[in-house]
Tab-separated table of C-alpha atoms in Angstrom:
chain	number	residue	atom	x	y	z
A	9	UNK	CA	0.000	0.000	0.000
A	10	UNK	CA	1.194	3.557	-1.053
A	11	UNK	CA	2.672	5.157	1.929
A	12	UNK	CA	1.216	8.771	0.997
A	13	UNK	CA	-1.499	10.262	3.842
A	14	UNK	CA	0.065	7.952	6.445
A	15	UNK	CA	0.785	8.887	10.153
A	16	UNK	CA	4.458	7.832	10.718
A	17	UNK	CA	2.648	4.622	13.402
A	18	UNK	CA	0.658	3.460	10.215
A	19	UNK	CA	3.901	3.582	7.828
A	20	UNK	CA	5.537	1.948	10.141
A	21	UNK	CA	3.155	-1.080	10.302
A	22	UNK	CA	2.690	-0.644	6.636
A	23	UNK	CA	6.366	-1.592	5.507
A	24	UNK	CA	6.963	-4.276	8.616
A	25	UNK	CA	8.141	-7.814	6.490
A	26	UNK	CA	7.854	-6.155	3.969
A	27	UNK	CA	11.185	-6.587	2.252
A	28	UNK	CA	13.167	-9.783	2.173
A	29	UNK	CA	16.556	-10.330	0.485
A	30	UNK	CA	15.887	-13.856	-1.356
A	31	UNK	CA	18.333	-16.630	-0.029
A	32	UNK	CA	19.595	-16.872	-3.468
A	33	UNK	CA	20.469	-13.420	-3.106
A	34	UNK	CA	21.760	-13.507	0.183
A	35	UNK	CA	25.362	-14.484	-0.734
A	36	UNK	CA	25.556	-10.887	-2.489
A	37	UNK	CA	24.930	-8.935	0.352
A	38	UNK	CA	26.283	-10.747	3.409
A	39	UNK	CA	29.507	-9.452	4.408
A	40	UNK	CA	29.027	-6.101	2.755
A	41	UNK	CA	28.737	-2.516	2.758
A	42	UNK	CA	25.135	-1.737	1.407
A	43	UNK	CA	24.198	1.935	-0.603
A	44	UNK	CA	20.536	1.854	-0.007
A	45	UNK	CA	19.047	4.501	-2.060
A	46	UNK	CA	15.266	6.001	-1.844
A	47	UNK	CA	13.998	9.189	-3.467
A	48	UNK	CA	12.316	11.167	-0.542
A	49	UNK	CA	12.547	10.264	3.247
A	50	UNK	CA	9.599	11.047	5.657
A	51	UNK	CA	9.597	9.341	8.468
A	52	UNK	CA	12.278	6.777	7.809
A	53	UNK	CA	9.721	3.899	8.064
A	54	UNK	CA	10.938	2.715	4.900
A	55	UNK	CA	14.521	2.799	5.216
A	56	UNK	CA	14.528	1.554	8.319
A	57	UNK	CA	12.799	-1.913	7.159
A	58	UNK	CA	14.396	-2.334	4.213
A	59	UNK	CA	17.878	-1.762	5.960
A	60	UNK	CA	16.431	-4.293	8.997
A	61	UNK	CA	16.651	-6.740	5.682
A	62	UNK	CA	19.684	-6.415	4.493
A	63	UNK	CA	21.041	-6.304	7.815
A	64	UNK	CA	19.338	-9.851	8.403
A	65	UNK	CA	20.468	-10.951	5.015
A	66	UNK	CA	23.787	-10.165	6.492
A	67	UNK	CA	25.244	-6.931	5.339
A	68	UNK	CA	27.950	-5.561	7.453
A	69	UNK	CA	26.857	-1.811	7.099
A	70	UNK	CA	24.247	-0.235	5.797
A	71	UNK	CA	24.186	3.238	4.533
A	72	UNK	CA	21.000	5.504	2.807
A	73	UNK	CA	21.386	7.680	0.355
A	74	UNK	CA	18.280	9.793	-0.324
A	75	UNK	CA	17.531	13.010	-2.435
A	76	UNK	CA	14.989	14.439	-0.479
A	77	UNK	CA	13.274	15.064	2.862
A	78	UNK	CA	9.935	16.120	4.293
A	79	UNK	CA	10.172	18.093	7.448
A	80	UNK	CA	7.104	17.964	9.345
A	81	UNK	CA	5.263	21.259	10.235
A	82	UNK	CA	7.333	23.050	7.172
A	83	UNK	CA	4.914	24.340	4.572
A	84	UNK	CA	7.661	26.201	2.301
């Protein structure tokens, strides 16, 4: 589900087990430094469970990259 008009508690629960690094995939990131990019950060919801995957898949480290970010209660 779109993550758009959620309260950070509902994105949260939206994106839990959500992502899953396939075991056949698993060999690529265990062990390693992971770029983890996404295009605008709100509350971190998603970030944070897609790192939690990679991070279970293994990966040593992993950083986010992301090109924009909403700052609640700024209307600019």
């Amino acid at each position: 589900r779109p993550q758009v008009g959620l309260n950070a508690r509902q994105r949260q629960v939206n994106v839990r087990n959500v992502f899953v690094v396939p075991d056949d995939r698993q060999i690529m990131v265990a062990g390693r430094r992971v770029l983890l990019v996404d295009d605008v950060l709100t509350t971190g919801a998603t970030v944070n469970a897609a790192a939690r995957a990679l991070k279970k898949a293994g990966a040593s480290h992993v950083d986010v990259l992301t090109f924009s970010r909403i700052v609640p209660g700024h209307s600019d």
